[in-house]
mmCIF file of C-alpha atoms and ligand atoms in Angstrom:
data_model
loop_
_atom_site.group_PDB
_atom_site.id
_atom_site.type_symbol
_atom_site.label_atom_id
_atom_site.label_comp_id
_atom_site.label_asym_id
_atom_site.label_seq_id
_atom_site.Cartn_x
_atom_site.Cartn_y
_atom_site.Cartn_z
ATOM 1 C CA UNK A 1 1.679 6.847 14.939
ATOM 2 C CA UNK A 2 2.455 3.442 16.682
ATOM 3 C CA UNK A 3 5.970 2.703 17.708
ATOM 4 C CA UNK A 4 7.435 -0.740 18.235
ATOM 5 C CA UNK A 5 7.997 -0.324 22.033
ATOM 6 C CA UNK A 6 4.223 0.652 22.473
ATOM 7 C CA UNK A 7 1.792 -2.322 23.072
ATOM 8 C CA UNK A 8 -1.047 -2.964 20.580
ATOM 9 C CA UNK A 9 -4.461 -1.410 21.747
ATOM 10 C CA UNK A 10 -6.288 -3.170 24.036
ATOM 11 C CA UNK A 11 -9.909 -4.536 24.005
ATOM 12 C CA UNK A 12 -12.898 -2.034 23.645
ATOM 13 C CA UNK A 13 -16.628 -1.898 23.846
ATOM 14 C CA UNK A 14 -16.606 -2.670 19.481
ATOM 15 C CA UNK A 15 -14.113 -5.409 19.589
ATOM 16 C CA UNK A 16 -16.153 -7.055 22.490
ATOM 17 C CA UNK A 17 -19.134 -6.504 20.371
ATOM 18 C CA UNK A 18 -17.343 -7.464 17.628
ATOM 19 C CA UNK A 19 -16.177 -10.440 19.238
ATOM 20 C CA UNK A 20 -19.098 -11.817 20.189
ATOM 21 C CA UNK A 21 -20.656 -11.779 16.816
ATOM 22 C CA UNK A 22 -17.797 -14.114 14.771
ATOM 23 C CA UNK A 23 -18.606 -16.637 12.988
ATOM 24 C CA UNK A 24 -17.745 -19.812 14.425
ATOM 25 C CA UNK A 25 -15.942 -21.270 11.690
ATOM 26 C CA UNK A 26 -15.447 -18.662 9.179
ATOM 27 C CA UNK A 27 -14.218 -18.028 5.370
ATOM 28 C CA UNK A 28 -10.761 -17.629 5.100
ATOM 29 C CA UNK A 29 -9.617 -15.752 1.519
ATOM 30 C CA UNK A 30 -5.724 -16.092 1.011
ATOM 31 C CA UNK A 31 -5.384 -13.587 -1.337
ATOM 32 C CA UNK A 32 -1.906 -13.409 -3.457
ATOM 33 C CA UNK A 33 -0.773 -10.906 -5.625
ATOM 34 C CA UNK A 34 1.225 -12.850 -8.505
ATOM 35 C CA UNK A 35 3.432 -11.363 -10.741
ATOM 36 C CA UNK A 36 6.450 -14.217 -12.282
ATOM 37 C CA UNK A 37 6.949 -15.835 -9.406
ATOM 38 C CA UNK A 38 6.769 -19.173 -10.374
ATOM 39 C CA UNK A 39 9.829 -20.150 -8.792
ATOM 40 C CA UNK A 40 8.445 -19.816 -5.247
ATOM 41 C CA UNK A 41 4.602 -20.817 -5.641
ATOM 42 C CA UNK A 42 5.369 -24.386 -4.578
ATOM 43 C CA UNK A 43 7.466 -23.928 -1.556
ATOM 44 C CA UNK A 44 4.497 -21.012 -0.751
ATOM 45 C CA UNK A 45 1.743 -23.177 -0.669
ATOM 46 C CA UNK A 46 3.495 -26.145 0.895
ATOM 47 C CA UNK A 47 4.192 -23.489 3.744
ATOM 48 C CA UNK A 48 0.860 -21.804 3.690
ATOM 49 C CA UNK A 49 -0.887 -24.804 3.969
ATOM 50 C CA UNK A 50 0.850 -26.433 6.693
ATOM 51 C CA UNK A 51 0.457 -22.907 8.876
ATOM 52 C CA UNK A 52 -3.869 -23.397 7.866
ATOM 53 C CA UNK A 53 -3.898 -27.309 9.289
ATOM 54 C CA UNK A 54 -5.992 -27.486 12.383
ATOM 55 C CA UNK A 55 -7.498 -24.179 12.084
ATOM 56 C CA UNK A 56 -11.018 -24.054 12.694
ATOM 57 C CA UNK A 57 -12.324 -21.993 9.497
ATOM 58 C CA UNK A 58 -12.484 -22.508 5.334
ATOM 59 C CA UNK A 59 -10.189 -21.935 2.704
ATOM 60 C CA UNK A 60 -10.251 -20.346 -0.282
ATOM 61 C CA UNK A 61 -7.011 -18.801 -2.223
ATOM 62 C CA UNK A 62 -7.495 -16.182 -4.553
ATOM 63 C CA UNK A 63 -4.431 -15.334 -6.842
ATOM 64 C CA UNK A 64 -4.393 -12.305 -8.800
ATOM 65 C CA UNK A 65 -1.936 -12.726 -11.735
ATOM 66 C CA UNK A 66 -0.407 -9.374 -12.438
ATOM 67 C CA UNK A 67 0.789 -10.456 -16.405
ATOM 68 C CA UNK A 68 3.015 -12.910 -15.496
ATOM 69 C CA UNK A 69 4.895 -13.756 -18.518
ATOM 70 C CA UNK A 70 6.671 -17.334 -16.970
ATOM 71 C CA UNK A 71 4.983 -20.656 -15.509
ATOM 72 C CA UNK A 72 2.832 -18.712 -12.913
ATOM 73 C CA UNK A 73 -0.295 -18.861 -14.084
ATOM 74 C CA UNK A 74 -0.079 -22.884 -15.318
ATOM 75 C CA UNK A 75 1.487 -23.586 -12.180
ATOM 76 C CA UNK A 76 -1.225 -22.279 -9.889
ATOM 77 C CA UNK A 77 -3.886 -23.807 -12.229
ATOM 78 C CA UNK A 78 -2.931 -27.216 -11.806
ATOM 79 C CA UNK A 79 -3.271 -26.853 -8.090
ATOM 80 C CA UNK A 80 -6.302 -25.940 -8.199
ATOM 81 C CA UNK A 81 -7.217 -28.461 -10.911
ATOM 82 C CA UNK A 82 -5.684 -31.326 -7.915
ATOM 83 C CA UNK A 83 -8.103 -29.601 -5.859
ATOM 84 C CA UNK A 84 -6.696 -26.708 -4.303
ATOM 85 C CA UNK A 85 -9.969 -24.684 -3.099
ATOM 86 C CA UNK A 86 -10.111 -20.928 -4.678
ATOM 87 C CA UNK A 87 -9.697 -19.289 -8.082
ATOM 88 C CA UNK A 88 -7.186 -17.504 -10.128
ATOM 89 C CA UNK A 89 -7.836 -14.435 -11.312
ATOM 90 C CA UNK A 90 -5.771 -13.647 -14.473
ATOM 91 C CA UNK A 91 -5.712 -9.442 -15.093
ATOM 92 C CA UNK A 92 -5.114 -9.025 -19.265
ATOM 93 C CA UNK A 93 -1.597 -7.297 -18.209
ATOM 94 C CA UNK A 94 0.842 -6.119 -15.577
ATOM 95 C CA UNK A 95 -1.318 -3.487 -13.555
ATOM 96 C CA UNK A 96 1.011 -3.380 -10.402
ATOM 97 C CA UNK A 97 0.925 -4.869 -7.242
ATOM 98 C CA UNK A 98 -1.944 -1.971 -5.941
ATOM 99 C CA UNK A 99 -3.654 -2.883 -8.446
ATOM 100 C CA UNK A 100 -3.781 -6.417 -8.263
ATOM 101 C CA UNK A 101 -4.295 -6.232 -4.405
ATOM 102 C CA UNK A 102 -7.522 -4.579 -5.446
ATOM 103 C CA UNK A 103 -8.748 -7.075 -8.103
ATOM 104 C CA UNK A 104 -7.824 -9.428 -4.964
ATOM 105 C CA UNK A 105 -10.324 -7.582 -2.408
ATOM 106 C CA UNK A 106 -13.104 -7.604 -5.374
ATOM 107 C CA UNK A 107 -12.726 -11.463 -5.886
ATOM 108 C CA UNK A 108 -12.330 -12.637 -2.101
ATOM 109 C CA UNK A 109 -15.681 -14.202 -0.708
ATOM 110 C CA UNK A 110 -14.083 -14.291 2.922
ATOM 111 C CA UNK A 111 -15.896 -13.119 6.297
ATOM 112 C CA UNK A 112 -11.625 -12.887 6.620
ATOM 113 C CA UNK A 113 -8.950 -11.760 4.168
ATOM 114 C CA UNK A 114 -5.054 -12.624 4.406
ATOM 115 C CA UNK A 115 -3.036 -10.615 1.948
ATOM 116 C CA UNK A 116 0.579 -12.460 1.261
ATOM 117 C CA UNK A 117 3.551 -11.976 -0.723
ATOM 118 C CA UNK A 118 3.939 -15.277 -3.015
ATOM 119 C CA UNK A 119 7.648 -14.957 -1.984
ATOM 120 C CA UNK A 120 7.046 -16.020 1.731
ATOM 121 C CA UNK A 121 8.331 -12.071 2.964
ATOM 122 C CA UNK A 122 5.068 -12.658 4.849
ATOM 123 C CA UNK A 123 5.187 -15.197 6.631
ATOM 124 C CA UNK A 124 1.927 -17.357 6.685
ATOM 125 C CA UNK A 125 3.218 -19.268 10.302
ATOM 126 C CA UNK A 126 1.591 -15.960 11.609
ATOM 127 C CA UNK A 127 -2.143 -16.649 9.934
ATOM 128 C CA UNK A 128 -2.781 -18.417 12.970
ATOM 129 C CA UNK A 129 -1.978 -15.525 15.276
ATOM 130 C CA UNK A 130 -3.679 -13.200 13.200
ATOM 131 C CA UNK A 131 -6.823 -15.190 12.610
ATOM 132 C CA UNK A 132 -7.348 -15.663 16.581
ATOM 133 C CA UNK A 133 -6.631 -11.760 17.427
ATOM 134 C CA UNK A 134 -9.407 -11.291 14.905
ATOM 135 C CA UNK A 135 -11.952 -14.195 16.650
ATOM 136 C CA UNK A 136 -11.083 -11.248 19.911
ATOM 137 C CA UNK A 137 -12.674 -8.779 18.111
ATOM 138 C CA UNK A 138 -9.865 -6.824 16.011
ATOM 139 C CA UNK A 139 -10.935 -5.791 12.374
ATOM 140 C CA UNK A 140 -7.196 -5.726 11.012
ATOM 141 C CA UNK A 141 -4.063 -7.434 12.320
ATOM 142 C CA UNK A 142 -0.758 -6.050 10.490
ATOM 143 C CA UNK A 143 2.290 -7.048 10.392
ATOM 144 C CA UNK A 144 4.889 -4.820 11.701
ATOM 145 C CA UNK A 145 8.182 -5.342 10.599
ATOM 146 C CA UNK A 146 10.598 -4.721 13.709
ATOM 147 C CA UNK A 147 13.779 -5.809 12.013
ATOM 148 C CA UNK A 148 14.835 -4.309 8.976
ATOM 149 C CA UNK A 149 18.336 -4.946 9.280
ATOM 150 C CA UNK A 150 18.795 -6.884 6.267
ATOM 151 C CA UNK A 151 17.746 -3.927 3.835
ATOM 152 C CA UNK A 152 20.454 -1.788 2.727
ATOM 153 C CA UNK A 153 21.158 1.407 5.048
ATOM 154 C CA UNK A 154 19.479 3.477 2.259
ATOM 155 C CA UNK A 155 16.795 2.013 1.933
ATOM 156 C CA UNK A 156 15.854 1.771 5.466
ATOM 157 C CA UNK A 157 16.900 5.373 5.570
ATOM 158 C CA UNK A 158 14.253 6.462 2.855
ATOM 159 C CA UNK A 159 11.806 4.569 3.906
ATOM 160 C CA UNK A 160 12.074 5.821 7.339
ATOM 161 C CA UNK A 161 12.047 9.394 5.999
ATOM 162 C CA UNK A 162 8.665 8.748 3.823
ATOM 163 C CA UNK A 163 6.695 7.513 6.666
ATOM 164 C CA UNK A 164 7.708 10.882 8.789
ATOM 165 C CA UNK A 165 6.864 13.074 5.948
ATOM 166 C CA UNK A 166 3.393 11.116 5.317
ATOM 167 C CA UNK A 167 3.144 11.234 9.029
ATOM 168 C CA UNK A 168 3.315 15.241 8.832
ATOM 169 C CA UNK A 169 1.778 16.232 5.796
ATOM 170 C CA UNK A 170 -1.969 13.852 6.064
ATOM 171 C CA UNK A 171 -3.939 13.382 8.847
ATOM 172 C CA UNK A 172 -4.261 9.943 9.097
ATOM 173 C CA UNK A 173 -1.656 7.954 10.553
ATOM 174 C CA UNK A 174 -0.789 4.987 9.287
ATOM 175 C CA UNK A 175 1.763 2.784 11.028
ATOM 176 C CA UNK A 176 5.582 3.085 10.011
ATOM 177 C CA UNK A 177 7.085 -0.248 9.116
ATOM 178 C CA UNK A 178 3.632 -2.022 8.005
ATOM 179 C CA UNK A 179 3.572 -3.420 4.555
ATOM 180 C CA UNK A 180 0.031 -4.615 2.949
ATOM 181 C CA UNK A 181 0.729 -8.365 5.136
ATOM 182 C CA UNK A 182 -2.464 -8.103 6.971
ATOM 183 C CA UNK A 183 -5.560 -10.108 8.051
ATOM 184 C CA UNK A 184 -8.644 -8.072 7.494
ATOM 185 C CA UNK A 185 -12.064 -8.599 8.628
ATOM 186 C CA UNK A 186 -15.288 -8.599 5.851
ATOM 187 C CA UNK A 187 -16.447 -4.708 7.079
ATOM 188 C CA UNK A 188 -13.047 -3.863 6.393
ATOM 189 C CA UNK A 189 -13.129 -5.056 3.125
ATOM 190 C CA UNK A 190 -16.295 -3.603 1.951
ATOM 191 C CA UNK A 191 -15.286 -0.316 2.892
ATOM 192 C CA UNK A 192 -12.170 -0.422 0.841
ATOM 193 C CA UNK A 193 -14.182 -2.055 -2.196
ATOM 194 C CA UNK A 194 -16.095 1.896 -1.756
ATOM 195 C CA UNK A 195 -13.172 3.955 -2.124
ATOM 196 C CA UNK A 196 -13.557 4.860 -5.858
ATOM 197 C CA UNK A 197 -10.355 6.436 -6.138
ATOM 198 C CA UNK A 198 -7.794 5.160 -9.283
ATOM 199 C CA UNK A 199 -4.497 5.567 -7.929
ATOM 200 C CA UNK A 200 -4.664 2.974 -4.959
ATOM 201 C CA UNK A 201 -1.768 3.409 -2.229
ATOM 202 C CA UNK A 202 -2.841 0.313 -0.447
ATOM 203 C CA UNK A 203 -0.638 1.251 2.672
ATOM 204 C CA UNK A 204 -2.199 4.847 3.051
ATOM 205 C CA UNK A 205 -6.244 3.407 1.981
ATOM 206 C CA UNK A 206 -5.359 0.671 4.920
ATOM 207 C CA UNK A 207 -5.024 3.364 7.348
ATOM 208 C CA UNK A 208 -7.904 5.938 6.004
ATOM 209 C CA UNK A 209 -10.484 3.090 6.845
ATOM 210 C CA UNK A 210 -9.612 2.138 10.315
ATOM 211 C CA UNK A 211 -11.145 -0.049 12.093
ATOM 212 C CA UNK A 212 -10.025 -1.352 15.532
ATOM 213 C CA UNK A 213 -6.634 -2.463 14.307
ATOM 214 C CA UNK A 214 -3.787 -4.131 16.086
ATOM 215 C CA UNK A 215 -0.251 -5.737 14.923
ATOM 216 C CA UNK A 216 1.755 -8.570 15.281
ATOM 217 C CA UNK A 217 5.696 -8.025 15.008
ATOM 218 C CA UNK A 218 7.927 -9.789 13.208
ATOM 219 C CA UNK A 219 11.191 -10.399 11.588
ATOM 220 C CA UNK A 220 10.795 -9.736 7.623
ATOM 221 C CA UNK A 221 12.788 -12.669 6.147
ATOM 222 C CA UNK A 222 14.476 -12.223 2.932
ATOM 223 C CA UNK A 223 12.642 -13.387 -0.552
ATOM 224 C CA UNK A 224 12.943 -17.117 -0.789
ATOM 225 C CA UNK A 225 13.467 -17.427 -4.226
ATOM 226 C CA UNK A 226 12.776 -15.192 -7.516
ATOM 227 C CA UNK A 227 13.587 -11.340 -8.072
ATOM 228 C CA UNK A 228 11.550 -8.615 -6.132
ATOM 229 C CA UNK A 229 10.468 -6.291 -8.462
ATOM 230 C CA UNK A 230 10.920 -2.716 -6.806
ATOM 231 C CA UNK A 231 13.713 -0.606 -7.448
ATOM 232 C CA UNK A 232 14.503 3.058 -6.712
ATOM 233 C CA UNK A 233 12.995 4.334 -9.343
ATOM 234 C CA UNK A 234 9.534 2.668 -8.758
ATOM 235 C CA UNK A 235 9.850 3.177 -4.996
ATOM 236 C CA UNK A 236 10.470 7.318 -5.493
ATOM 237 C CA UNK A 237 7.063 7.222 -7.631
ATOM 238 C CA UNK A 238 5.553 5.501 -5.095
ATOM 239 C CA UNK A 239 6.124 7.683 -2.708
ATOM 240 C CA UNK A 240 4.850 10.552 -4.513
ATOM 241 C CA UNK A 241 2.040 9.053 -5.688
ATOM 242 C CA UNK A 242 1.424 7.996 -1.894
ATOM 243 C CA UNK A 243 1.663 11.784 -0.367
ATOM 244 C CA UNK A 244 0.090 13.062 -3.342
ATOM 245 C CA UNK A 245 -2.903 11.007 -2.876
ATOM 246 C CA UNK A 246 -3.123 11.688 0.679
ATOM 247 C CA UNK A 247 -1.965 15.166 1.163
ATOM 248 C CA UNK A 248 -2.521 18.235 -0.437
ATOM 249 C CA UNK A 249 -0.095 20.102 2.278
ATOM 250 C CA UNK A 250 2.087 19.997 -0.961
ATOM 251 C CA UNK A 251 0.667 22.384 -2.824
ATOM 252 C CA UNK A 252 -0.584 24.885 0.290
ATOM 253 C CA UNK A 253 3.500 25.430 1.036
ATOM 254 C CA UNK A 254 3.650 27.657 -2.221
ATOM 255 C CA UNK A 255 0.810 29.658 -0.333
ATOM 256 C CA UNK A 256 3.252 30.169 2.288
ATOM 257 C CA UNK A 257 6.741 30.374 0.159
ATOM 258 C CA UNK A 258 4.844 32.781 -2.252
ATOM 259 C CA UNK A 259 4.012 35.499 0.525
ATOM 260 C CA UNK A 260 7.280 34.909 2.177
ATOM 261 C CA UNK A 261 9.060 35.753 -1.151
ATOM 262 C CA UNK A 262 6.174 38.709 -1.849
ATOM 263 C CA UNK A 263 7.155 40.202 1.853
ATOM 264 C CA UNK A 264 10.586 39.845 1.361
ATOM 265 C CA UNK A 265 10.438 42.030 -2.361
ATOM 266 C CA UNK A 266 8.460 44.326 -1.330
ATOM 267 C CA UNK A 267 11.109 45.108 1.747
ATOM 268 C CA UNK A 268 13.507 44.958 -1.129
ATOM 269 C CA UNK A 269 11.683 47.457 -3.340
ATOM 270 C CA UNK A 270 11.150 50.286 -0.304
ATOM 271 C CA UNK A 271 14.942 50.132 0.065
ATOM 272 C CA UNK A 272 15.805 50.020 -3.073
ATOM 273 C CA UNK A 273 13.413 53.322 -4.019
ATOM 274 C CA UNK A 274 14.731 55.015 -0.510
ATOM 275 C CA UNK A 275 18.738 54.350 -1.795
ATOM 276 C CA UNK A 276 17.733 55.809 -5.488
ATOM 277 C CA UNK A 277 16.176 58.734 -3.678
ATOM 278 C CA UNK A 278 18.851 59.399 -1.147
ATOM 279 C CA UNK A 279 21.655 58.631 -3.013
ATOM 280 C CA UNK A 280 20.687 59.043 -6.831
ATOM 281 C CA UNK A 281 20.468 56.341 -9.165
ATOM 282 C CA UNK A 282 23.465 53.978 -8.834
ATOM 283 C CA UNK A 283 25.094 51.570 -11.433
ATOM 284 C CA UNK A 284 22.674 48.274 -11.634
ATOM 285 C CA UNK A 285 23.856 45.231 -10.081
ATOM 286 C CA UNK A 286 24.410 42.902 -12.644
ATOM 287 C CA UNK A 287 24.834 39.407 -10.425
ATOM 288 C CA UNK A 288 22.145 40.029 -8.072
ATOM 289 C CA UNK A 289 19.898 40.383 -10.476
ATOM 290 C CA UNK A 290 20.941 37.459 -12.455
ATOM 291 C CA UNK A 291 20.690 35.254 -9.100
ATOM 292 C CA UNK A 292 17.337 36.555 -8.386
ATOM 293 C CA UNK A 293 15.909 35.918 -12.006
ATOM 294 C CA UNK A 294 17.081 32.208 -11.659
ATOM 295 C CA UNK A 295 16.364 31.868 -8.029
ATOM 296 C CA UNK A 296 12.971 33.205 -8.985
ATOM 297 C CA UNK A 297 12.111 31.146 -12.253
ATOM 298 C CA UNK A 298 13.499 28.323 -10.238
ATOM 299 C CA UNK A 299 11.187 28.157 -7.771
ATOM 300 C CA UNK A 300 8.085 28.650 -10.141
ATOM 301 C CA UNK A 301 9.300 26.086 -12.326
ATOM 302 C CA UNK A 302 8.969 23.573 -9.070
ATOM 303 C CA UNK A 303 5.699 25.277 -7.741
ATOM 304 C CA UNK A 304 4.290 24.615 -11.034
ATOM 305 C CA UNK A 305 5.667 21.222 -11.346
ATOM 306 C CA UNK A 306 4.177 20.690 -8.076
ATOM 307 C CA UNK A 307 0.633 21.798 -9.222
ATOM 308 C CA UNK A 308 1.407 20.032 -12.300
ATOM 309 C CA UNK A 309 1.695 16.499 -10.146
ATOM 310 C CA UNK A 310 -1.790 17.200 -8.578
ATOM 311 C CA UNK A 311 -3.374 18.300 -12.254
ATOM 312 C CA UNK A 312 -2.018 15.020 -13.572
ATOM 313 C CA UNK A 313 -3.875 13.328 -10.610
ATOM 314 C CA UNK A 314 -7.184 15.019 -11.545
ATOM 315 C CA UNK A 315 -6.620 13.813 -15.417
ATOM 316 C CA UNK A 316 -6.416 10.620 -14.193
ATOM 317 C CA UNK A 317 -8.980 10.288 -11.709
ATOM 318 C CA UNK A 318 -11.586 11.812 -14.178
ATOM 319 C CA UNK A 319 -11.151 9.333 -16.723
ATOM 320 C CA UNK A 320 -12.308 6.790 -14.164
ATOM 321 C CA UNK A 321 -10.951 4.041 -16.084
ATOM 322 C CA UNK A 322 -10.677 0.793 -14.081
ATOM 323 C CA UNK A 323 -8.608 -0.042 -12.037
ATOM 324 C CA UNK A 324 -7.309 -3.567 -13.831
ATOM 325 C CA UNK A 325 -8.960 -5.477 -16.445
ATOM 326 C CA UNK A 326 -9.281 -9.268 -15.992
ATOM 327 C CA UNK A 327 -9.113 -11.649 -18.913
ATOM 328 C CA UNK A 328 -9.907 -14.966 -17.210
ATOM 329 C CA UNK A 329 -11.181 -15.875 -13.937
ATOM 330 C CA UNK A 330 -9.620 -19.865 -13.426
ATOM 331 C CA UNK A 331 -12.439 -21.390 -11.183
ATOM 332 C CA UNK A 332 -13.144 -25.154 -11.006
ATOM 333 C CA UNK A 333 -15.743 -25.247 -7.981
ATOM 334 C CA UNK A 334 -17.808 -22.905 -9.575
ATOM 335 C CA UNK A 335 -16.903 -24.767 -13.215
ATOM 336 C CA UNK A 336 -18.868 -27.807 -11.892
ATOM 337 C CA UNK A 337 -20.949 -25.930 -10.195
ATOM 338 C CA UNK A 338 -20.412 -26.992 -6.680
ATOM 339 C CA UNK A 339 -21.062 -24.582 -4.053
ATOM 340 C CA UNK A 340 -16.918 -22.582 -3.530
ATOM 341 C CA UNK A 341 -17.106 -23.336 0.075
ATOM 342 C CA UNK A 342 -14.119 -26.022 0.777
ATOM 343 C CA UNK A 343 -14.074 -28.089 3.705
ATOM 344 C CA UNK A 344 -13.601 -26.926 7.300
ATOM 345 C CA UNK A 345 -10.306 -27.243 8.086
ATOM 346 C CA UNK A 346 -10.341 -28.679 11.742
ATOM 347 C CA UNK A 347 -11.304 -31.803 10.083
ATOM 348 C CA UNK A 348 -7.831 -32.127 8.398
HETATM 349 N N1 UDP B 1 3.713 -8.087 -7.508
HETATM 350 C C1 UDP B 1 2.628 -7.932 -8.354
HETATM 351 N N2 UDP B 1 2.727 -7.014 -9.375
HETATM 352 C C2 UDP B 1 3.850 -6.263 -9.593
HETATM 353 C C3 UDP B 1 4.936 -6.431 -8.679
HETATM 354 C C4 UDP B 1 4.824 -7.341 -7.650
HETATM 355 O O1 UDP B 1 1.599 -8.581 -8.199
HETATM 356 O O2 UDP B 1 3.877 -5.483 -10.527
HETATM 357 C C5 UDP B 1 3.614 -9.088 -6.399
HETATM 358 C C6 UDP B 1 4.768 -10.088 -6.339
HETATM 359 O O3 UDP B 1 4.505 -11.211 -7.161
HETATM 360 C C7 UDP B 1 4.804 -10.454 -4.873
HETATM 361 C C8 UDP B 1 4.373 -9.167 -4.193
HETATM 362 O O4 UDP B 1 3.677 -8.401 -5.177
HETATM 363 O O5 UDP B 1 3.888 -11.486 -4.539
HETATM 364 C C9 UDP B 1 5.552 -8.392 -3.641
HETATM 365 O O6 UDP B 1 6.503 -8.175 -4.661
HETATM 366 P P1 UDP B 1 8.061 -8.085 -4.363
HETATM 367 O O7 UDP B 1 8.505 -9.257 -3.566
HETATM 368 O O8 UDP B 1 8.742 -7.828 -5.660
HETATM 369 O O9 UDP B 1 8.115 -6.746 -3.501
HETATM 370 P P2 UDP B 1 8.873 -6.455 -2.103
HETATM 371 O O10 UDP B 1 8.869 -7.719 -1.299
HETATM 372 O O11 UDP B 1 10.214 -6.025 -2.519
HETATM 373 O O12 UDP B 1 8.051 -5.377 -1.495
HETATM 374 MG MG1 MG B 2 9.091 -9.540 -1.692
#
């Protein structure tokens, strides 16, 4: 796992190779996960757009609206009807945020993709950064968030404790503090477009595919306007879902607990049948073996809920239904059937 105080990785003999072979002025795909946030979609692109002026590469923005049920959807189609470069991509109802990042990867044309918040949590002054780390050979540039301070204690707190559990129960390590804000390269994108899997944990599928990855740190600002739609509730399942994709460590502990708890009877029995034959057979203990029937059905009640929470994963993965459904695809380049490719941006 990275820490903070660490440096990023250096150079190597891929991102040399790597680095030699860029594009010179490459597709950008801004690609923004939408879901009623047309409060903030005006100040974002105002501030996306100024942090893309003068950089040598193409634009294209490709929103994914998760349902939105307010102005989100008209909003962003009269920019691009005034000539905003990209598409929106409008899923047929609220899939999630996982979801729509995925529907986001499957429309992006980019040799680059730059996942964003619409609230401006990631800040798109860093594109620039990000874009040139990549033209040095680096596949993925994350943003790692180094201040947290201005999250509640508890929820720093959890979120600290999820990423040390992940850390210890999967083998893959995937950096604490790192939200989906990231700047990945076309290879990286392909491979995530072949992981067939239904219940997408961006975060965790980010860090299965690796790639010669770096960061950039930075100070998470607060949402700029709008509600964030997480609470506890949908962060806890989250979690789960997260180690439960990734780790089946979960469901090997009962191997453990179970023998422990055999070992431990058995131990119990031998003394118990030495005692009935030494001293005779005594008067039953009534509360130990009420605390040992509920200690007992206690614990297989949460192995089997445990097992229960991987055989619910299986009944979902097997129905291999998609992963969102899209109901319009809002393209005016392609409309008039001029080539998608905008206009290179150094011009500007
Ligand atoms: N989002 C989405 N679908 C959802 C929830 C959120 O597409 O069901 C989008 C939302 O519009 C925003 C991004 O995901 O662009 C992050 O959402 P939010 O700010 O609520 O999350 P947080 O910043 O708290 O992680
Ligand atoms: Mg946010």
């Amino acid at each position: 796992m990275i820490d903070v105080q660490s440096s990023p990785p250096g150079q190597s003999i891929y991102t040399e190779r790597r680095a030699a072979s860029r594009p010179a002025v490459p597709l950008l795909s801004i690609v923004v996960p939408v879901f009623n946030e047309a409060e903030v979609l005006d100040i974002f692109l105002e501030e996306t757009e100024a942090a893309l002026t003068g950089l040598h590469l193409s634009v294209e923005y490709v929103f994914i609206d998760d349902g939105s049920t307010d102005a989100t959807a008209r909003i962003i189609s009269r920019h691009l009807a005034a000539g905003l470069p990209g598409r929106l991509i409008g899923l047929s109802r609220n899939f999630g945020k996982e979801a729509a990042l995925s529907a986001g990867l499957e429309h992006a044309h980019g040799d680059i993709v730059a996942i964003l918040d619409a609230d401006l949590q990631d800040p798109p002054g860093l594109i620039p950064q990000m874009v040139s780390l990549w033209r040095s050979g680096f596949d993925v540039i994350y943003g790692l968030r180094v201040d947290r301070s201005q999250e509640t204690l508890a929820k720093r707190g959890t979120a600290h404790l999820f990423y040390k559990v992940f850390d210890r129960l999967t083998q893959i390590s995937m950096p604490a503090n790192a939200g989906d804000f990231r700047l990945i390269d076309r290879s990286v994108v392909d491979a995530l477009k072949r992981l067939p899997e239904r219940s997408r944990f961006m975060k965790g599928l980010f860090a299965w595919v690796g790639y010669p990855s770096t960061y950039i740190a930075y100070e998470r600002p607060l949402r700029r306007a709008g509600q964030g739609k997480w609470n506890y509730w949908r962060l806890w399942n989250f979690a789960l879902d997260g180690l439960t994709s990734f780790s089946t460590v979960p469901l090997r502990i009962w191997l453990y607990g179970g023998g422990t708890v055999a070992a431990l009877a058995i131990a119990y029995a031998v003394f118990l049948i030495l005692r009935v034959l030494i001293y005779g057979i005594d008067v039953p203990g009534y509360a130990s073996l009420m605390v040992s029937v509920l200690f007992f059905s206690g614990l297989q009640l949460l192995s089997i809920g445990i097992v229960g929470e991987y055989v619910g994963r299986l009944f979902i993965e097997t129905k291999q239904r998609p992963v969102f459904l899209v109901q319009d695809v809002i393209d005016y380049a392609a409309a008039k059937d001029e080539p998608a490719l905008p206009t290179d941006r150094s011009a500007e």
